[in-house]
Coordinates of C-alpha atoms in Angstrom, one line a residue:
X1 CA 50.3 -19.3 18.7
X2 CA 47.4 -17.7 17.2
X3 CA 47.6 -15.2 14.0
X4 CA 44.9 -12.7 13.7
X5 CA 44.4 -10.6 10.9
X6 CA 44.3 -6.5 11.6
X7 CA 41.1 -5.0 11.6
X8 CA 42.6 -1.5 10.3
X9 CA 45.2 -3.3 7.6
X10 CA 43.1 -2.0 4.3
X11 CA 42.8 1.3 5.8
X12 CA 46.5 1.7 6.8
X13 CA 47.7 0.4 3.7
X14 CA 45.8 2.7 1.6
X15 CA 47.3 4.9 3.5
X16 CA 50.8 4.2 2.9
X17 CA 49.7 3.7 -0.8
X18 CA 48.7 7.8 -0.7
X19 CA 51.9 8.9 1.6
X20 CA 55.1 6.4 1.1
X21 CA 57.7 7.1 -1.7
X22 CA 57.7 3.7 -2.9
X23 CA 60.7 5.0 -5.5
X24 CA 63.7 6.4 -6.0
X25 CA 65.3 6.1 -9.4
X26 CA 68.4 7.6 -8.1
X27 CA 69.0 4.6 -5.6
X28 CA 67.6 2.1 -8.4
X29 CA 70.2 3.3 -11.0
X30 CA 72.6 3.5 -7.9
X31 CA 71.7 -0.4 -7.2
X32 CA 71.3 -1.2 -10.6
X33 CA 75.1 -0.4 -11.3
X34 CA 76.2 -2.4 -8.6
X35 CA 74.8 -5.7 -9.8
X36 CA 76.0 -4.9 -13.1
X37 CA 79.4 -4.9 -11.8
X38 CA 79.3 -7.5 -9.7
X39 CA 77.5 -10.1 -12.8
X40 CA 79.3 -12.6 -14.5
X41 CA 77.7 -12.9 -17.5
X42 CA 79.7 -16.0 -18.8
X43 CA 81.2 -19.0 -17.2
X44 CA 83.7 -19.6 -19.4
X45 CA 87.3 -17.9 -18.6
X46 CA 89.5 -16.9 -15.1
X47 CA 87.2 -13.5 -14.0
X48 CA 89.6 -13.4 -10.8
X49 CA 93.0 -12.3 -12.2
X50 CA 92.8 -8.8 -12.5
X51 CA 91.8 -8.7 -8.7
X52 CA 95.3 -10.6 -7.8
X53 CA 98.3 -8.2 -8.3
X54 CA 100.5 -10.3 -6.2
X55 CA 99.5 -13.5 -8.1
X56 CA 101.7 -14.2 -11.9
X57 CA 100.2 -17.6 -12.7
X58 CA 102.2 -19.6 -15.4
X59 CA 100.4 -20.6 -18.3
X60 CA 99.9 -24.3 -17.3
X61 CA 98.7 -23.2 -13.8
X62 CA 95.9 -21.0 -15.3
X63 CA 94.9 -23.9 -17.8
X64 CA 94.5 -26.0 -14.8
X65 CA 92.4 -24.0 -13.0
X66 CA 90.1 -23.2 -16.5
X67 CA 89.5 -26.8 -16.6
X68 CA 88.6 -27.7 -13.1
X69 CA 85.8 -25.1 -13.0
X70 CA 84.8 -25.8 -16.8
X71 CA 85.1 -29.2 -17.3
X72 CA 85.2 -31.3 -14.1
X73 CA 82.5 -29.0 -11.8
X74 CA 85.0 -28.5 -9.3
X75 CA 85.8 -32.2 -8.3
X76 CA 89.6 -32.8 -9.3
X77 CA 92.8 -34.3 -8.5
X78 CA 95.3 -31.7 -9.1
X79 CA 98.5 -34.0 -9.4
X80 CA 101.3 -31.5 -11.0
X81 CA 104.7 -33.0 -10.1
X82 CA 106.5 -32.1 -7.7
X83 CA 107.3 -28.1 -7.2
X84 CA 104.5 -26.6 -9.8
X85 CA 102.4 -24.8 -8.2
X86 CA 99.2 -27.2 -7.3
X87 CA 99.0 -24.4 -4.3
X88 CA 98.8 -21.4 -7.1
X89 CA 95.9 -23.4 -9.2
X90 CA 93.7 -24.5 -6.0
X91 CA 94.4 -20.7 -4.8
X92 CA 92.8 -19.6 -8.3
X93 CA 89.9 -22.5 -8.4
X94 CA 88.6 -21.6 -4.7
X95 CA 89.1 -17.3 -5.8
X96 CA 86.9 -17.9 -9.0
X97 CA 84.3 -19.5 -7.3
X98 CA 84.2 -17.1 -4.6
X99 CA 84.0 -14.2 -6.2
X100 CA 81.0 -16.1 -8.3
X101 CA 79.1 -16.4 -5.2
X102 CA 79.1 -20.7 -5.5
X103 CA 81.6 -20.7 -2.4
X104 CA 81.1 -19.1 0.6
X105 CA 82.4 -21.3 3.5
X106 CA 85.4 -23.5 2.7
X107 CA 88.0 -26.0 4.6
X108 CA 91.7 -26.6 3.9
X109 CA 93.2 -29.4 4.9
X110 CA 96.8 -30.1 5.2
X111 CA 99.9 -31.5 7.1
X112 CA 100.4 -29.2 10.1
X113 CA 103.6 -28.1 9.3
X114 CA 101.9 -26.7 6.2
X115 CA 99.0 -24.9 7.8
X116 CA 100.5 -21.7 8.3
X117 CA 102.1 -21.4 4.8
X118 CA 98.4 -22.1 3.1
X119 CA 97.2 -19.3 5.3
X120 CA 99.5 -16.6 4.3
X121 CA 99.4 -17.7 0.9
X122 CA 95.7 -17.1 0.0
X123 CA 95.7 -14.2 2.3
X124 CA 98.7 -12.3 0.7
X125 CA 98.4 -13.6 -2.7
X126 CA 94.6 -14.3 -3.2
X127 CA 92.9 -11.6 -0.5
X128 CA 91.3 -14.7 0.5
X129 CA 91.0 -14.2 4.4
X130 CA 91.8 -17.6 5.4
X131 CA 92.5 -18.0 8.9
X132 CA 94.7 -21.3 10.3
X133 CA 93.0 -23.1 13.3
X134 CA 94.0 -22.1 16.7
X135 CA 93.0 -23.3 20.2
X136 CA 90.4 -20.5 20.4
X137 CA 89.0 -20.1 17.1
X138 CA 85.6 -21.0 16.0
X139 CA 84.5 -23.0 13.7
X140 CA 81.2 -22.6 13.0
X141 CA 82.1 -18.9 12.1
X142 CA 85.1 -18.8 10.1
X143 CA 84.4 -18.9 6.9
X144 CA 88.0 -19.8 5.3
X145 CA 89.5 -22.7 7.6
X146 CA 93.1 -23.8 7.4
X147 CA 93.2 -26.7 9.3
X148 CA 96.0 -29.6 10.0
X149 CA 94.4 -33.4 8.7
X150 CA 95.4 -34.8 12.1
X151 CA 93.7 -32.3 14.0
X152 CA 90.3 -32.4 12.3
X153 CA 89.7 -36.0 12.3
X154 CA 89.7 -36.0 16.0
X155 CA 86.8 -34.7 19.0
X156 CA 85.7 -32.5 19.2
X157 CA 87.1 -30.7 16.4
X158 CA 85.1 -33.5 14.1
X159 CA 81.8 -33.1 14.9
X160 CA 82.2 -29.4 14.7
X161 CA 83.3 -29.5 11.4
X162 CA 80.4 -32.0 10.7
X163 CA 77.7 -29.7 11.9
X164 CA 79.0 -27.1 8.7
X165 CA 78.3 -27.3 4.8
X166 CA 81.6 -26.4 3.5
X167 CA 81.0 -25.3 -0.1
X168 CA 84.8 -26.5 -1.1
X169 CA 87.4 -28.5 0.7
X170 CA 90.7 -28.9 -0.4
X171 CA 93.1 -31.1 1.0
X172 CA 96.6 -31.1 0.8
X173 CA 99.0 -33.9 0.4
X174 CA 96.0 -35.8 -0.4
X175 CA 98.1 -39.4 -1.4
X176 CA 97.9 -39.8 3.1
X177 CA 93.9 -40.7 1.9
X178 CA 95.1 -43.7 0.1
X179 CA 93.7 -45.9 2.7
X180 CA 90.1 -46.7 2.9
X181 CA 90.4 -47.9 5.8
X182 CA 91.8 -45.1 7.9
X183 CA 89.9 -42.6 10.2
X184 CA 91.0 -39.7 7.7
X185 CA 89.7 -41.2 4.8
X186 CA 86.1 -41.9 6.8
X187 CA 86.3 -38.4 8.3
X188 CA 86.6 -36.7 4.3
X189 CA 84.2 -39.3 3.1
X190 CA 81.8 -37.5 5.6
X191 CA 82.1 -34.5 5.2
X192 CA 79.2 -32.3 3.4
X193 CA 81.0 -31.1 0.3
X194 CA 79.8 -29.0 -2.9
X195 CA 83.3 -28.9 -4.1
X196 CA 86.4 -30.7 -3.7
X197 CA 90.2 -30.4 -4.7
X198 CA 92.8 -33.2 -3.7
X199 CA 96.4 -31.5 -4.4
X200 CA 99.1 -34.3 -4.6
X201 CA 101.8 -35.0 -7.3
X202 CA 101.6 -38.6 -6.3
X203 CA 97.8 -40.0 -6.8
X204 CA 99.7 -43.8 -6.7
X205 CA 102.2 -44.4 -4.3
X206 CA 102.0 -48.3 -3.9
X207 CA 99.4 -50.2 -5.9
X208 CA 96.4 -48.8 -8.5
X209 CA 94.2 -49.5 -5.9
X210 CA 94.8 -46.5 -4.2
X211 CA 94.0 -44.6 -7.1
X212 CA 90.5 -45.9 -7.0
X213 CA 90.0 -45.1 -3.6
X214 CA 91.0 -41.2 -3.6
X215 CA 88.6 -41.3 -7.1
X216 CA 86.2 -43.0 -5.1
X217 CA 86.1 -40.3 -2.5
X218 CA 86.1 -37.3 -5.1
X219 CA 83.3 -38.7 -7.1
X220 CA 81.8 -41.8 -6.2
X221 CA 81.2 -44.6 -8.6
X222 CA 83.1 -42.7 -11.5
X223 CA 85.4 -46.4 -11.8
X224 CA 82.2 -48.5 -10.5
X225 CA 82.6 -49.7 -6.9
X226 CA 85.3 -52.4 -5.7
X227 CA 84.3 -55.5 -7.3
X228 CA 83.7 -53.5 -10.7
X229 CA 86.8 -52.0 -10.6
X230 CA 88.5 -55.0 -10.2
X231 CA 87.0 -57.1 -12.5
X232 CA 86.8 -54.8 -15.3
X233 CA 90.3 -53.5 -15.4
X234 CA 91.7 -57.5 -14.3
X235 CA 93.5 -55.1 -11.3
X236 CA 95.8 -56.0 -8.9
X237 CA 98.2 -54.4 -6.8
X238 CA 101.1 -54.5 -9.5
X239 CA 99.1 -55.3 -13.0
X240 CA 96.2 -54.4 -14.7
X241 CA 94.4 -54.6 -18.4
X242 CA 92.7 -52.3 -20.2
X243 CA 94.5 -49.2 -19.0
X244 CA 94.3 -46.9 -21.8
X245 CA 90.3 -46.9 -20.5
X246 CA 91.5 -46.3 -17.1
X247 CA 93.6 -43.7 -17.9
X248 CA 90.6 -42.0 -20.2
X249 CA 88.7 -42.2 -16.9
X250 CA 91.1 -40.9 -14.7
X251 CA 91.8 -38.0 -16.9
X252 CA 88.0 -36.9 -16.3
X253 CA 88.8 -36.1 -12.5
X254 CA 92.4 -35.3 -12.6
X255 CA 94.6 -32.5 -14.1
X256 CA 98.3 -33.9 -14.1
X257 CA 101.2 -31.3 -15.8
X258 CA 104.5 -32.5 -16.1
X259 CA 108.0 -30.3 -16.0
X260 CA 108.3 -30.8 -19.5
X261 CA 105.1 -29.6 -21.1
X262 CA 105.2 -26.2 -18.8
X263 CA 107.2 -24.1 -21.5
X264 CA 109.8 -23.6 -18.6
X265 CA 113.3 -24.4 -18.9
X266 CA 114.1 -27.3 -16.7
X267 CA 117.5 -28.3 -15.1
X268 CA 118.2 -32.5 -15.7
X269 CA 118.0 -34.7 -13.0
X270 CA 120.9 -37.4 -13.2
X271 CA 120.6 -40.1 -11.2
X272 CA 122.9 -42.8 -10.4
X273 CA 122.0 -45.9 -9.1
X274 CA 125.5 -46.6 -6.7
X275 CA 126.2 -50.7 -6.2
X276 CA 127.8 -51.0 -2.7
X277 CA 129.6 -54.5 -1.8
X278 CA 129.5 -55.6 2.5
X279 CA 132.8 -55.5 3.9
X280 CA 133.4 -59.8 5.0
X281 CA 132.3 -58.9 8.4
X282 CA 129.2 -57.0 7.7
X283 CA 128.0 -59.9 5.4
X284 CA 128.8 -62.3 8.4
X285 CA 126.2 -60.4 10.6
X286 CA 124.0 -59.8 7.7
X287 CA 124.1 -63.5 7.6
X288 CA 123.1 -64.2 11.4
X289 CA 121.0 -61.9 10.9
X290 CA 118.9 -64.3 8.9
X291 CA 119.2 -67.4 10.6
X292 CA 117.4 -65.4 13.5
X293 CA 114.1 -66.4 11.9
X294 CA 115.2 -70.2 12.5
X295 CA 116.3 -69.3 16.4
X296 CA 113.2 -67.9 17.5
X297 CA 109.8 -67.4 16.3
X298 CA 110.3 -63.6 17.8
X299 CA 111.9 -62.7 14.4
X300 CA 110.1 -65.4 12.6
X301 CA 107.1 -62.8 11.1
X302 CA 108.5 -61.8 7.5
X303 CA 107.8 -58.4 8.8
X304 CA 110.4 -58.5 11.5
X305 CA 112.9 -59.8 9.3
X306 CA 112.5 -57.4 6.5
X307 CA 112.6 -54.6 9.3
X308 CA 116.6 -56.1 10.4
X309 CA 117.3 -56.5 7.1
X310 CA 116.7 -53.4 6.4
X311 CA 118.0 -51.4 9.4
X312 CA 121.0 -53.4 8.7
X313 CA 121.7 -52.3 5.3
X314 CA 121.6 -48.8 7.2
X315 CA 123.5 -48.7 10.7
X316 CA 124.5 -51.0 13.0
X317 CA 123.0 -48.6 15.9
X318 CA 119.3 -48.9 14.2
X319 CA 119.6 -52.8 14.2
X320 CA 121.0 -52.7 17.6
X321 CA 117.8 -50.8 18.8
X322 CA 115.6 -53.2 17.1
X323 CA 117.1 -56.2 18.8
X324 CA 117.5 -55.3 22.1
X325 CA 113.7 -54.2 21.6
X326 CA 112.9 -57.7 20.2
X327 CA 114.8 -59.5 22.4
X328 CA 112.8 -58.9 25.4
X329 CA 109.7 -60.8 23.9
X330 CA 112.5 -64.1 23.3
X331 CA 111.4 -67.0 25.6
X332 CA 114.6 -69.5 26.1
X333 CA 117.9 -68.7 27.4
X334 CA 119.1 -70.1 24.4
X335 CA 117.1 -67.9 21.8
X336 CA 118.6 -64.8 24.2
X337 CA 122.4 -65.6 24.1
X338 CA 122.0 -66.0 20.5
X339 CA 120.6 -62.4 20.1
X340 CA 122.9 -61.0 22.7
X341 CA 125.7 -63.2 19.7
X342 CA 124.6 -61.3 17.1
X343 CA 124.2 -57.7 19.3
X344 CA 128.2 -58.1 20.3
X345 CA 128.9 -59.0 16.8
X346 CA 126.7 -56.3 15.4
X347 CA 128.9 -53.5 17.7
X348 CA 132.4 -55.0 17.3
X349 CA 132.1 -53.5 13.1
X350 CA 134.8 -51.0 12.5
X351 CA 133.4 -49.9 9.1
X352 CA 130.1 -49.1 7.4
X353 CA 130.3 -49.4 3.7
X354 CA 127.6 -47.3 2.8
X355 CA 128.5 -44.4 4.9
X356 CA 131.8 -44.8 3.3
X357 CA 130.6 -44.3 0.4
X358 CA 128.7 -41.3 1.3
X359 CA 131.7 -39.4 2.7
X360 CA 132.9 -40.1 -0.9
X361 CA 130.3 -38.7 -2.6
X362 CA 129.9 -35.3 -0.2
X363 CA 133.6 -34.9 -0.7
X364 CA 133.2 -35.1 -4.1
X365 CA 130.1 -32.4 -4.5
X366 CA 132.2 -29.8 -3.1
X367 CA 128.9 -28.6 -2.2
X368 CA 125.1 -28.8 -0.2
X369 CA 124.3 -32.2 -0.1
X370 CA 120.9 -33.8 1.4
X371 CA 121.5 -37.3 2.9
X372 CA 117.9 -39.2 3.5
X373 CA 117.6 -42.3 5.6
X374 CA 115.0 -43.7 7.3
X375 CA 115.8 -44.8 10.9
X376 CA 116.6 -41.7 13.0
X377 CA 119.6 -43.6 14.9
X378 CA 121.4 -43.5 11.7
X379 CA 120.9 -39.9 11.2
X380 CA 122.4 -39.8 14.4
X381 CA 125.4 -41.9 13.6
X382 CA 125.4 -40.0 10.4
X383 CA 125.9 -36.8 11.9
X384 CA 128.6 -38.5 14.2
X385 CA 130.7 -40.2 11.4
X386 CA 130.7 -36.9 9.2
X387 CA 131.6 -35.0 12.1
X388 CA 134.6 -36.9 12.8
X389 CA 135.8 -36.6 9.0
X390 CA 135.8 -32.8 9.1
X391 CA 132.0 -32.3 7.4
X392 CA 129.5 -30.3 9.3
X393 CA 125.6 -31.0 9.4
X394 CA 122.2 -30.9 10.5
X395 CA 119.5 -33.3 11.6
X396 CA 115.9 -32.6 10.4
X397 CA 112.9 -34.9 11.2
X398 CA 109.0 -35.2 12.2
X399 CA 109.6 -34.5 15.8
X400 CA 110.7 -30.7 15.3
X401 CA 108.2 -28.3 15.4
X402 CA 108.0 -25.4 12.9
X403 CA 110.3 -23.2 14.4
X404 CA 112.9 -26.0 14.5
X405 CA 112.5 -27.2 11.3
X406 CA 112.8 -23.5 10.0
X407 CA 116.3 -23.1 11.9
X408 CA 117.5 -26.0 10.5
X409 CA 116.5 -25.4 6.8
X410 CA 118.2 -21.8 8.1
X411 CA 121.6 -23.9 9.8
X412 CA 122.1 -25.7 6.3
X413 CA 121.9 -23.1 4.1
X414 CA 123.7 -20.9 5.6
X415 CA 126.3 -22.8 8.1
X416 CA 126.3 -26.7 7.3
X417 CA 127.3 -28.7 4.4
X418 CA 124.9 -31.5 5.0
X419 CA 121.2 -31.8 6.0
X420 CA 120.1 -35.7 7.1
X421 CA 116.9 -35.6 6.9
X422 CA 114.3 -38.6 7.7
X423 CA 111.1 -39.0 5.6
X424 CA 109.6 -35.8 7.2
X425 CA 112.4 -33.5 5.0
X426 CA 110.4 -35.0 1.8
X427 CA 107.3 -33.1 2.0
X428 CA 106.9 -29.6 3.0
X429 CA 110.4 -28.0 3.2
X430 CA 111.5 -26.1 -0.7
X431 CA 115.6 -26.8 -0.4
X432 CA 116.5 -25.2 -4.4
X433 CA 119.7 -23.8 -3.0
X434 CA 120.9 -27.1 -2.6
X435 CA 120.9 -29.9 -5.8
X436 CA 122.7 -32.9 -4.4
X437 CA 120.6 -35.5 -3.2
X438 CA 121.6 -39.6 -1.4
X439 CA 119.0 -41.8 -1.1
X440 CA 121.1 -43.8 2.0
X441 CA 118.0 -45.9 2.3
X442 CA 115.5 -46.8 -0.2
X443 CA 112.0 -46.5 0.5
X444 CA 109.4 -48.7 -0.9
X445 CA 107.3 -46.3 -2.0
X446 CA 108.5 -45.0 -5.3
X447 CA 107.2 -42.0 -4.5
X448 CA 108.5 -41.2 -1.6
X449 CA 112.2 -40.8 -3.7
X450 CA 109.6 -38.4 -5.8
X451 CA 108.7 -36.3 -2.8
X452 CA 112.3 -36.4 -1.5
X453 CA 113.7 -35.2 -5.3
X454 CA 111.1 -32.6 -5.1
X455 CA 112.2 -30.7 -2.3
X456 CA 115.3 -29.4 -4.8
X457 CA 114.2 -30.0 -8.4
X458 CA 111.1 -27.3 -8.4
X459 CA 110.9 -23.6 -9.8
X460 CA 114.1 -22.2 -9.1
X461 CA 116.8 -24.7 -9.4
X462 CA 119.5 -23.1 -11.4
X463 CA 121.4 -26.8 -11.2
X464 CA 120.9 -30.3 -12.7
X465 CA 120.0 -32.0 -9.8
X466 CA 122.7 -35.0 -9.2
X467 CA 120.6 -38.1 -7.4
X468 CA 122.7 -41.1 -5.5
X469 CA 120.8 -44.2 -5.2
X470 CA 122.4 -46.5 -3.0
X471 CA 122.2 -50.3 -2.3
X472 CA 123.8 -53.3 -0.9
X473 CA 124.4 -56.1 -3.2
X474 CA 122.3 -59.4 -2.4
X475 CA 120.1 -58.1 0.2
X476 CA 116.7 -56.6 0.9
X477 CA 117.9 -53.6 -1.2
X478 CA 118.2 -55.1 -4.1
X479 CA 114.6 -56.8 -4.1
X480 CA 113.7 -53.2 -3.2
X481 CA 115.2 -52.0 -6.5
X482 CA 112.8 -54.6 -8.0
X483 CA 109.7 -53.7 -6.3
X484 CA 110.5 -50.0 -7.0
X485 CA 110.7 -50.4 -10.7
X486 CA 107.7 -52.6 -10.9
X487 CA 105.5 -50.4 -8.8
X488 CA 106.5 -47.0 -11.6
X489 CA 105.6 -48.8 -14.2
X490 CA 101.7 -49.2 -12.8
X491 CA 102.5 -45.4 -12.0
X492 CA 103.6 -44.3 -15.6
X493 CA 100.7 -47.4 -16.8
X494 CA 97.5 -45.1 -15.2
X495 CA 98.6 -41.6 -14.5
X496 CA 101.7 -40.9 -16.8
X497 CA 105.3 -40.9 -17.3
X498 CA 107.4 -39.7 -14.5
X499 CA 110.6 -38.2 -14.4
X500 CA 113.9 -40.0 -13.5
X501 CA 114.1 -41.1 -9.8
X502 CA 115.9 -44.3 -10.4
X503 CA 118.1 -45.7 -13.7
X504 CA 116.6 -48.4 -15.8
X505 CA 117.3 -51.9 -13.9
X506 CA 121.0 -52.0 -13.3
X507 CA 122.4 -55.2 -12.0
X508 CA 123.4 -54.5 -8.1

């Protein structure tokens, strides 16, 4: 395309020079007062508060915030425990940058069951018009996304939110990034990011080297790469040297505010760490149980063997499942009569001495109590055995959708005694009416009793929070117990102390 230059452009502009008002102070001043207004002259200090009426931040939530923009240019782990408000400070951090002009376009990520509860959040409390992701919206023109992890990762919803430069992300839950390895953590790594808050109260869940990886993602080479890491802080999964440097580093990139230094009165957790003995014929099957491994080489992966061991510490019906699954993979008639043994053996118990036990203890409460297991057949036998002792409850897990899961956080508080939940009632359900809590089967994830403990001890608890740990003497459970206690003190090594979710080693 050819550009010519006007003949008459001298003459017409000469013109306009003669016969234009080129001024107006009136719109000037007019203009002039607007940018004044809008200018913040310093950086230093929260500019958005006296725009949020609906929003009271507490003292350590508003610190938080100060030194994310301030100190750490908007890259941060926000790991609060449990129940703080890491929603409030992100809510604040993404408000102040917005309203300085730095953000424009910005991505939430969270579970799914959370989405909705982000959204109304920021737009009721912030006036920050974020809008969750349905089937129709799009994304390339929404400015403040609300989005489920599970859902962006995949196509075409990935390449979509590819093609954008998000100003901020924040991701929720952020501890499900842990894994280098996953498609989520590649999908984050991608993304085109100015700045980035990952909210979780539980930045190590397993082994320190999932610290390094969410670090890793946030701001890369802050602890070196891999080898580096490794070899400079002598790391592996369970031990390290040199931690106070770690912990110097890790204090650049994360803000971390326990119960206790928040100025708020706090109810106690009390936690009890409950022995439980077999009955004779539960050790017998417990027993065959591990000769299994000898049998056939089905069961001979330690994997599969930890998996019976553990289902059978639980229920009989979750270890029956597990078999019978098993069992069609066995490739003698022998290895199968043994199984089908142990199967009839397995359904001929009369008792279960940990559900026993837990009909003691809801008895005792007089009150709400939440019952968490891991194996959904057990909730189901659960549900039955209270039932048939006079105690009325509710089942809660990751296959209800919202509107379930509300009606049955509605159910127990208002109908049941007893909610049995699976690992899905740990994170995104807020239970403070209730503050008795049975771990019926250890996790061994230390944080994962964390997450379960925080659904009840957060901002308005009026009750010291009573925890039952329970475990079967001289089985998996006990080495459990071990693990669990080895794996806190890397925890409370790197990030900080923790509060009580188990007693100091008791012998089981």
């Amino acid at each position: 395309m050819n550009v010519e230059k006007s003949p008459n452009w001298e003459e017409e502009f000469a013109e306009r020079l003669n016969t234009q008002q080129w001024d107006s102070w009136k719109l000037y001043k007019m203009c002039y007062d607007v940018v004044k207004t809008n200018l913040i002259t310093e950086f230093t200090g929260l500019k958005s508060l006296k725009y949020l009426p609906n929003v009271t931040p507490l003292e350590h939530q508003l610190e938080a915030a100060q030194t994310v923009i301030e100190r750490m240019n908007g890259k941060a782990i926000l790991a609060d425990e449990v129940g703080l408000g890491k929603t409030i400070e992100a809510g604040l951090i993404l408000k102040e940058y917005l309203m300085r002009g730095l953000v424009k376009k910005a991505l939430i990520l969270a579970p799914a069951s959370l989405v909705n509860q982000w959204s109304d959040e920021l737009t009721s409390k912030f006036y920050i018009p974020a809008v969750p992701y349905r089937k129709n919206t799009s994304i390339e023109h929404t400015d403040i996304l609300v989005m489920s992890m599970d859902s962006a990762k995949k196509s075409p919803h990935k390449e979509a939110i590819y093609a954008e430069a998000y100003d901020m992300i924040i991701i929720d839950e952020a501890h499900k990034l842990k894994n280098h390895k996953t498609k989520i953590y590649e999908f984050v790594q991608s993304l085109k990011k100015k700045f980035c808050l990952l909210l979780t109260a539980t930045p190590i869940q397993n082994d320190v080297f999932e610290l390094f990886n969410l670090i890793s993602l946030l701001k890369p080479g802050h602890l070196g790469n891999f080898d580096v890491f490794q070899s400079s802080f002598k790391a592996s999964k369970h031990d390290l040297e040199n931690d106070e440097f770690l912990k110097e580093l890790v204090n650049q990139v994360m803000v971390r505010n326990r119960r206790q230094d928040t100025g708020i009165e706090w109810t106690t957790r009390k936690v009890h760490n409950i022995p439980i003995e077999f009955t004779e014929k539960e050790r017998e099957v417990y027993d065959l149980i591990l000769q299994l491994k000898d049998i056939s080489p089905v069961f001979s992966g330690s994997f599969s063997m930890i998996t019976l061991q553990k289902e059978m510490c639980s229920s009989k019906e979750a270890t029956c499942l597990t078999l019978e699954n098993m069992m069609k993979n066995c490739n003698t008639k022998d290895e199968i009569a043994f199984v089908e043994e142990v199967i009839q053996q397995l359904m001929a118990l009369q008792t279960n001495a940990k559900a026993e036990k837990v009909l003691e203890i809801v008895r005792s409460a007089e009150d709400k109590v939440i019952i968490f297991t891991e194996y959904r057949a057990t909730q189901i036998f659960l549900q039955w055995f209270l039932h048939n002792n006079g105690i009325t409850s509710v089942l809660f897990n990751g296959k209800y959708n919202k509107s379930k899961r509300d009606y049955m956080k509605y159910l127990f508080k208002e109908k049941a005694q007893v909610l049995i939940a699976t690992e899905a009632g740990g994170e995104g359900i807020n239970l403070q009416f209730c503050h008795h809590i049975i771990n019926y089967d250890l996790p061994w994830n230390p944080m994962k009793l964390e997450q379960r403990i925080g659904r009840v001890h957060r901002l308005g608890q009026e009750h010291d929070v009573q925890i039952y740990n329970l475990a079967i003497a001289d089985t998996i459970e006990q080495k459990i117990l071990d693990l669990l206690h080895l794996k806190i003190d890397v925890f409370e090594k790197v990030v900080g102390e923790l509060d009580d979710i188990l007693t100091y080693k008791h012998p089981i």
